[in-house]
mmCIF file of N, CA and C in Angstrom:
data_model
loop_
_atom_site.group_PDB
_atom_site.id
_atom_site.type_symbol
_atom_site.label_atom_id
_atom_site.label_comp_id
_atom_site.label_asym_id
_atom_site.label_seq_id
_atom_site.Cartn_x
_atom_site.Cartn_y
_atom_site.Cartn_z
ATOM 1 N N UNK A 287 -2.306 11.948 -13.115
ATOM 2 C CA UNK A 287 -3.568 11.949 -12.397
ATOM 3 C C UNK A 287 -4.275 10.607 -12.532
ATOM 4 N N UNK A 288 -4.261 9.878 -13.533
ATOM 5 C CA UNK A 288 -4.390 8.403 -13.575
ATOM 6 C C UNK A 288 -4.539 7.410 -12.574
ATOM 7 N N UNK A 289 -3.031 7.826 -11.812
ATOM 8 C CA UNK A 289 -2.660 6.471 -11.408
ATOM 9 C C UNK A 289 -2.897 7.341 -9.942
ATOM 10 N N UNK A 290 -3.318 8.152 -9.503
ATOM 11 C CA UNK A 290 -3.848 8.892 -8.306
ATOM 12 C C UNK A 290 -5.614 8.244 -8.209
ATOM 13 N N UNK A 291 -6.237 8.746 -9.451
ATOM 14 C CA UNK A 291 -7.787 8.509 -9.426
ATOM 15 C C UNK A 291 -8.097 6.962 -8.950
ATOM 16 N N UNK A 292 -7.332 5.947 -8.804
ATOM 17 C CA UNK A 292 -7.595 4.585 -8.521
ATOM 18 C C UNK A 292 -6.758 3.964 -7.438
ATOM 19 N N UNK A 293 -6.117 5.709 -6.424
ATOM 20 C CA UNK A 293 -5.360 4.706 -5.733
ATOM 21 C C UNK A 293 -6.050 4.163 -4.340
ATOM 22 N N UNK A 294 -7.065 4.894 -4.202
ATOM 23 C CA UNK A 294 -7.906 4.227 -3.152
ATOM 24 C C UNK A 294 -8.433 2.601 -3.214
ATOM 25 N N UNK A 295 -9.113 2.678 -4.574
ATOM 26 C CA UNK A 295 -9.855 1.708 -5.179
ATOM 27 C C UNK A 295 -8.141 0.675 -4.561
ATOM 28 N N UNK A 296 -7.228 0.526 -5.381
ATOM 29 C CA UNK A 296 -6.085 -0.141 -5.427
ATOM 30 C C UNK A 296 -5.897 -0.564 -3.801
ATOM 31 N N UNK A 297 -5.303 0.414 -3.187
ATOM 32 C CA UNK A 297 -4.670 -0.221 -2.004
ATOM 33 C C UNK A 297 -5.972 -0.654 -1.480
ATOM 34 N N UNK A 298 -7.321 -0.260 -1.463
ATOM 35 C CA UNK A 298 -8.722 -1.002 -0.749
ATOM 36 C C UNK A 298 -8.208 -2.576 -1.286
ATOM 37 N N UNK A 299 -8.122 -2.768 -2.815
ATOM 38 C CA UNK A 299 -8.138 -4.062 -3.368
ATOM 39 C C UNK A 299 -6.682 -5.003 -2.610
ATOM 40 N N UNK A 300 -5.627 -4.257 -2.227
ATOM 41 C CA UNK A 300 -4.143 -4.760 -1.849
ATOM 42 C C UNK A 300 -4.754 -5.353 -0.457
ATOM 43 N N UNK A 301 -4.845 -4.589 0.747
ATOM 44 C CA UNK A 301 -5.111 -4.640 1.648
ATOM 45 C C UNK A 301 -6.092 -5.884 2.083
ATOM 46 N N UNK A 302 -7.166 -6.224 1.501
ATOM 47 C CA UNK A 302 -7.915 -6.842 1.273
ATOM 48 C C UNK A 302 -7.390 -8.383 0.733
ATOM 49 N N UNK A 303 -6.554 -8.231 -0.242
ATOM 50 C CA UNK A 303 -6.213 -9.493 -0.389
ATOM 51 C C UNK A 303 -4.959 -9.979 0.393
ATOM 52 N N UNK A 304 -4.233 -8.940 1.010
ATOM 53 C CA UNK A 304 -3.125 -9.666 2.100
ATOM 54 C C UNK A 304 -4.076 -10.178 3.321
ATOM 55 N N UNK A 305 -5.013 -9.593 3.564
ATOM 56 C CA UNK A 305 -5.920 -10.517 4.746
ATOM 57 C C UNK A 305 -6.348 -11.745 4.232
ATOM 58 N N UNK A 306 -6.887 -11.781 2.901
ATOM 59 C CA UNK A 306 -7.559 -12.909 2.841
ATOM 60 C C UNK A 306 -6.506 -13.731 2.547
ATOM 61 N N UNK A 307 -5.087 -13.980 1.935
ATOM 62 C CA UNK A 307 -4.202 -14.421 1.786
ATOM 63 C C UNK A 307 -4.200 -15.154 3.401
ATOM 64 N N UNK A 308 -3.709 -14.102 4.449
ATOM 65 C CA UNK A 308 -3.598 -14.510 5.604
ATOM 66 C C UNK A 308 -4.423 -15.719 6.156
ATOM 67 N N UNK A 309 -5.718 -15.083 5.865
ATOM 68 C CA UNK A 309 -6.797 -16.249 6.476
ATOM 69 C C UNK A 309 -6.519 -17.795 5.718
ATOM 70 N N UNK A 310 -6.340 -17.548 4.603
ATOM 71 C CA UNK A 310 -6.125 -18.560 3.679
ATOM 72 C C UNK A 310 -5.251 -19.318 4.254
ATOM 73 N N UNK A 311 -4.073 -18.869 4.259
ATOM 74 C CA UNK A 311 -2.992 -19.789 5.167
ATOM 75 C C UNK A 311 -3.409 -20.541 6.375
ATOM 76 N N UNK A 312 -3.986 -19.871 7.016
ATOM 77 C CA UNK A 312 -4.368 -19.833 8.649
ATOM 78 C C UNK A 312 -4.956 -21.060 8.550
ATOM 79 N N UNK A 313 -5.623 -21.257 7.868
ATOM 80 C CA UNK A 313 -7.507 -22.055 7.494
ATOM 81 C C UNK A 313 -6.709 -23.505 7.044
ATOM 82 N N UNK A 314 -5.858 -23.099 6.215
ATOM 83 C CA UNK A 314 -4.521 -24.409 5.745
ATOM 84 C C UNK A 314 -3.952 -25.162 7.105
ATOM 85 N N UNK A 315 -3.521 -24.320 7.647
ATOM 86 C CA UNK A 315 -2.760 -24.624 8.699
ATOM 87 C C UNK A 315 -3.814 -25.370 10.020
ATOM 88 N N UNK A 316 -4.540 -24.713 10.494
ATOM 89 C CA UNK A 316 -5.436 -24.964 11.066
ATOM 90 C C UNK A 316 -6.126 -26.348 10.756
ATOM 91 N N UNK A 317 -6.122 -26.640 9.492
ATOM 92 C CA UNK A 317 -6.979 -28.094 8.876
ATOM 93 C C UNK A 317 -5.841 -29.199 9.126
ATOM 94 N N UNK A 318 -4.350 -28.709 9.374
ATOM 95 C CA UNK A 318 -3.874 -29.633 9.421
ATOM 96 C C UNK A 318 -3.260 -29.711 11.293
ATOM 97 N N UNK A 319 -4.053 -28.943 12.092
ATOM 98 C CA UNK A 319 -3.959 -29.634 13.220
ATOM 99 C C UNK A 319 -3.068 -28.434 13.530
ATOM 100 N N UNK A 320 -2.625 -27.795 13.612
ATOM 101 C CA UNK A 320 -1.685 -26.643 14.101
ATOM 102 C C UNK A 320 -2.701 -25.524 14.895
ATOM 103 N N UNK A 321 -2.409 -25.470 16.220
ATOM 104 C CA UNK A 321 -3.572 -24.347 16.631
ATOM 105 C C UNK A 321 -3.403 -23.082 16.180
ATOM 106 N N UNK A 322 -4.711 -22.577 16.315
ATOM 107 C CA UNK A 322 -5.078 -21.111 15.661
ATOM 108 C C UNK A 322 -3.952 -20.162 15.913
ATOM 109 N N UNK A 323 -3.733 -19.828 17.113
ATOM 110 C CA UNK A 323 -3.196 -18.862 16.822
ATOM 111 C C UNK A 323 -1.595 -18.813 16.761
ATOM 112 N N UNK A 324 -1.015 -20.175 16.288
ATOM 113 C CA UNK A 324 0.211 -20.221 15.441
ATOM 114 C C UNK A 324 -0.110 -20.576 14.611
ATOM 115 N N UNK A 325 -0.977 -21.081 14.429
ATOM 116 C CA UNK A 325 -1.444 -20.717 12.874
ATOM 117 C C UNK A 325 -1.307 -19.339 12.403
ATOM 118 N N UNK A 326 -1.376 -18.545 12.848
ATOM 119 C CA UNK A 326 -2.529 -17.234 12.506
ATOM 120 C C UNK A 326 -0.969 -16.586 12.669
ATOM 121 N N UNK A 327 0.061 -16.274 13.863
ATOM 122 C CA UNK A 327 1.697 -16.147 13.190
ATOM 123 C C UNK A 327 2.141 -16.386 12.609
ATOM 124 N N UNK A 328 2.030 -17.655 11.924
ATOM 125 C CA UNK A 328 2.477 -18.494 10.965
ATOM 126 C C UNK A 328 2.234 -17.944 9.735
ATOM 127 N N UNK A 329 1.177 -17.673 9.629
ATOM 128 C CA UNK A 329 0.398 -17.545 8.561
ATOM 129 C C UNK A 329 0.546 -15.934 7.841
ATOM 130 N N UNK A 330 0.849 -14.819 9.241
ATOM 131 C CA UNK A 330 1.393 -13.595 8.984
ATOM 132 C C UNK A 330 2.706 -13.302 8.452
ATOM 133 N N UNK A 331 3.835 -14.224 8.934
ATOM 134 C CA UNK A 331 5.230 -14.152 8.423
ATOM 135 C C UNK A 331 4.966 -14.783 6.714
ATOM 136 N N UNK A 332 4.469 -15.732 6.671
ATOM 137 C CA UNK A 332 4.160 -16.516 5.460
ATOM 138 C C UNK A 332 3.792 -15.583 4.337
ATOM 139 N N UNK A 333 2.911 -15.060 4.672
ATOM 140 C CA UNK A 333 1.875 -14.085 3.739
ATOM 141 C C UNK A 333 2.985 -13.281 2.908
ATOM 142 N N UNK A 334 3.765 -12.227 3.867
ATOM 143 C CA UNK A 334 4.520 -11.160 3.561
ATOM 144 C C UNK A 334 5.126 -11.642 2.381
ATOM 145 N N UNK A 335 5.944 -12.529 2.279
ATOM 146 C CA UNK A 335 7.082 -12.256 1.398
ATOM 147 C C UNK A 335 5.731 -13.327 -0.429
ATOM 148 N N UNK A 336 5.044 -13.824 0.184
ATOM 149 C CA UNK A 336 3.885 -14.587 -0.580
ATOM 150 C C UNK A 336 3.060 -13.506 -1.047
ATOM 151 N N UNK A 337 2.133 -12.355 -0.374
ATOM 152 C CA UNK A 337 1.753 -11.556 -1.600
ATOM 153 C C UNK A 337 2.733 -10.654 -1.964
ATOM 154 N N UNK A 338 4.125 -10.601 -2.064
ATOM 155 C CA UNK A 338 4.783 -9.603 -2.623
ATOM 156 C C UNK A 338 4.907 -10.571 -4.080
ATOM 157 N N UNK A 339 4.528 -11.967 -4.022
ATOM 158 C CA UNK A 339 5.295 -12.474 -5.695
ATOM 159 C C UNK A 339 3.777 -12.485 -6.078
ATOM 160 N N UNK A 340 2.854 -12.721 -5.239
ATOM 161 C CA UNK A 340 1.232 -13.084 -5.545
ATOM 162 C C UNK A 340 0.310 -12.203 -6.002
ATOM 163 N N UNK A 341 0.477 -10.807 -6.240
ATOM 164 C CA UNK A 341 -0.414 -9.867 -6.146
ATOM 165 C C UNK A 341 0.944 -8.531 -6.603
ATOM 166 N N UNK A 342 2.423 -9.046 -7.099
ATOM 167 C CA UNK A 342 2.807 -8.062 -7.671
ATOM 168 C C UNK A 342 2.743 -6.947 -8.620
ATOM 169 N N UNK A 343 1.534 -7.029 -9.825
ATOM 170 C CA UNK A 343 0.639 -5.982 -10.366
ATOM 171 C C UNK A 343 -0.077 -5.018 -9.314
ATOM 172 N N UNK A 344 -0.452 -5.331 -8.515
ATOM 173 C CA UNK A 344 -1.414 -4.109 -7.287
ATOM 174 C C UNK A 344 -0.207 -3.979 -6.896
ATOM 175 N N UNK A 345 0.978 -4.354 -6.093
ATOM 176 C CA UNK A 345 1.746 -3.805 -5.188
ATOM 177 C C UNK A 345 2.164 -2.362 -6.368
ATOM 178 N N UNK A 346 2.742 -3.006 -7.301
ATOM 179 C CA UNK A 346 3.284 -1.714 -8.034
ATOM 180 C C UNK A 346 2.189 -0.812 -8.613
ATOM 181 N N UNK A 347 0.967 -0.852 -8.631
ATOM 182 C CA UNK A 347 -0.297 0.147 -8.731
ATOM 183 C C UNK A 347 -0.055 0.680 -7.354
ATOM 184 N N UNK A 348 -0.463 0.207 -6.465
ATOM 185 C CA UNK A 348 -0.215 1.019 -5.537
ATOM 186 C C UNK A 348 0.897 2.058 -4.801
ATOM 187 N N UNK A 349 2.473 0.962 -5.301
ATOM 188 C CA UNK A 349 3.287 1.905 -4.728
ATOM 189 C C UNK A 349 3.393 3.134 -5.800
ATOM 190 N N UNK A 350 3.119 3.097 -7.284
ATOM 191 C CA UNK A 350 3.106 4.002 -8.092
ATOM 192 C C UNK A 350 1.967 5.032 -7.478
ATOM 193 N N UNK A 351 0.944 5.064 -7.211
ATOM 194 C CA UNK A 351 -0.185 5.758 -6.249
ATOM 195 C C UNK A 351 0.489 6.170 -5.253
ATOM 196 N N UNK A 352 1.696 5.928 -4.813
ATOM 197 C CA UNK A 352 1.995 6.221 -3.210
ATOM 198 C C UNK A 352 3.119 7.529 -4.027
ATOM 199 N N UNK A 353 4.143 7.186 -4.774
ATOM 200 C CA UNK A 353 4.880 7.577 -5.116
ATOM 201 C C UNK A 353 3.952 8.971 -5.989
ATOM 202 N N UNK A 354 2.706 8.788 -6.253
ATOM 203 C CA UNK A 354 2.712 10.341 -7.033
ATOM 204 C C UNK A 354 1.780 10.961 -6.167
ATOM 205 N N UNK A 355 1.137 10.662 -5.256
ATOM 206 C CA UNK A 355 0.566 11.359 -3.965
ATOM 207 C C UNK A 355 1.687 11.985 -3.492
ATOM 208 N N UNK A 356 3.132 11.358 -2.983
ATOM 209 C CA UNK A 356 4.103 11.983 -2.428
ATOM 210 C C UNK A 356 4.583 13.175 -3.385
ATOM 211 N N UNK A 357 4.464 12.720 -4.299
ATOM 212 C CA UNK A 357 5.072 14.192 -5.246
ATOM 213 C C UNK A 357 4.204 15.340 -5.154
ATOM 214 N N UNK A 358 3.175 14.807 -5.458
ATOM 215 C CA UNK A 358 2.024 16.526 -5.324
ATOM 216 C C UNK A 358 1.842 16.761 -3.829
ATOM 217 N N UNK A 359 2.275 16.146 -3.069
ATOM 218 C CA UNK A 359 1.965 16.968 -1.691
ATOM 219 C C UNK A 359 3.264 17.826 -1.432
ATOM 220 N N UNK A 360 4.329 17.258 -1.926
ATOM 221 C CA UNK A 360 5.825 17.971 -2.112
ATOM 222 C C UNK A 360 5.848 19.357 -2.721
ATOM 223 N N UNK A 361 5.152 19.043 -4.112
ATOM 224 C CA UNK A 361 4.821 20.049 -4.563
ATOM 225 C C UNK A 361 4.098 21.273 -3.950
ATOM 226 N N UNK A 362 2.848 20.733 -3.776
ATOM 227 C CA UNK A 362 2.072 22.074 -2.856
ATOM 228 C C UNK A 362 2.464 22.913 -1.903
ATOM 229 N N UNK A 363 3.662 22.176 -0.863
ATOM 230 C CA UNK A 363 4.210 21.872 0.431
ATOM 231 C C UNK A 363 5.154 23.307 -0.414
ATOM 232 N N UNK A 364 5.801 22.803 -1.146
ATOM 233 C CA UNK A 364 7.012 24.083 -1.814
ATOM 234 C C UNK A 364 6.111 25.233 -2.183
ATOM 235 N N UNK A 365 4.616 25.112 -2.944
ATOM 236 C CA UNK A 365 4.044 26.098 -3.111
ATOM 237 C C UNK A 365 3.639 27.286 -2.123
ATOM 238 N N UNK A 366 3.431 26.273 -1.292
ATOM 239 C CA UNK A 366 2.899 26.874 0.080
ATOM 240 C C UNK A 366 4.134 27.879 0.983
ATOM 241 N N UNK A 367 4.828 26.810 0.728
ATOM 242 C CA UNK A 367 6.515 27.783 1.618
ATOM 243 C C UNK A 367 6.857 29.156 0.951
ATOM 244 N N UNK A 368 6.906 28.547 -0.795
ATOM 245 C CA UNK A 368 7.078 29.998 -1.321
ATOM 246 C C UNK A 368 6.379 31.388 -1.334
ATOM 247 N N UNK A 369 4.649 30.782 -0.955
ATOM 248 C CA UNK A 369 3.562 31.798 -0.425
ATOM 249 C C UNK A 369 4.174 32.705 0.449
ATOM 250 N N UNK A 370 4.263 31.881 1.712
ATOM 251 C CA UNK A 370 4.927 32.092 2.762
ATOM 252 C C UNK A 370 5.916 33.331 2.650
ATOM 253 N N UNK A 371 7.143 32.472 2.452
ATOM 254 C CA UNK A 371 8.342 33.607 1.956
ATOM 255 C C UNK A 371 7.878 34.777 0.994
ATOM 256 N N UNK A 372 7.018 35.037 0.443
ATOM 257 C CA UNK A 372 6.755 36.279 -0.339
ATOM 258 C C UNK A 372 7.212 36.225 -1.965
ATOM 259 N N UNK A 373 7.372 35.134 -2.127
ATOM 260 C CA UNK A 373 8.021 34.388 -3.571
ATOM 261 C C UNK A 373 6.912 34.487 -4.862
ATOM 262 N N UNK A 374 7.159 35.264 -5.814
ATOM 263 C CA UNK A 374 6.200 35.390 -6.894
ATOM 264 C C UNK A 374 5.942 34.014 -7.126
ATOM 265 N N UNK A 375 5.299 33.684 -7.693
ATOM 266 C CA UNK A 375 4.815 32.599 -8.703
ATOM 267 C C UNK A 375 5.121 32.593 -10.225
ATOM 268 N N UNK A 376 5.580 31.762 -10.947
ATOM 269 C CA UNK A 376 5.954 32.021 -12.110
ATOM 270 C C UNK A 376 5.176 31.208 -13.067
#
C-alpha cells in the first residue's frame, strides 16, 4: 500500500519533468538557431531515451505504482468473477 499511496504524487512528478526536459531541449535548440518546431521534434525523440537515464528513480516509483495498481485490480476483478459464479470466499 506504500508504493500505491504516492503513485499519483509520482507519475504527477514523472510527467512533469519529461515536459520540462522537453522544453529544455527545445529552448537549447532554438538558441542555437534551429526553428521551433524541429526543435520541438527534436527535442521529443531526444527526451525519451534522456529521461529514462535522467529521472530513473521516479520511472521505477512509478512503474512499481503501475505494477501494484495492476495487481489489486486483478485481484478484485477475480473477486468479483468468483461473486459472480457463486464461489464461497475463503
Amino acid at each position: 500500500m506504500a508504493v500505491e499511496a504516492h503513485f499519483g504524487r509520482d507519475l504527477a512528478l514523472y510527467t512533469a519533468a519529461r515536459i520540462a526536459l522537453v522544453a529544455v531541449v527545445t529552448v537549447i535548440l532554438v538558441l542555437v538557431k534551429i526553428p521551433l518546431l524541429v526543435g520541438l521534434a527534436v527535442a521529443v525523440v531526444v527526451a525519451f531515451p534522456l529521461s529514462l537515464v535522467l529521472f530513473r528513480g521516479l520511472n521505477q516509483r512509478v512503474t512499481a505504482g503501475m505494477a501494484e495498481r495492476n495487481e489489486s485490480r486483478r485481484a478484485e476483478r477475480e473477486r468479483l468473477r468468483a461473486e459472480l459464479r457463486g464461489d464461497k470466499e475463503s
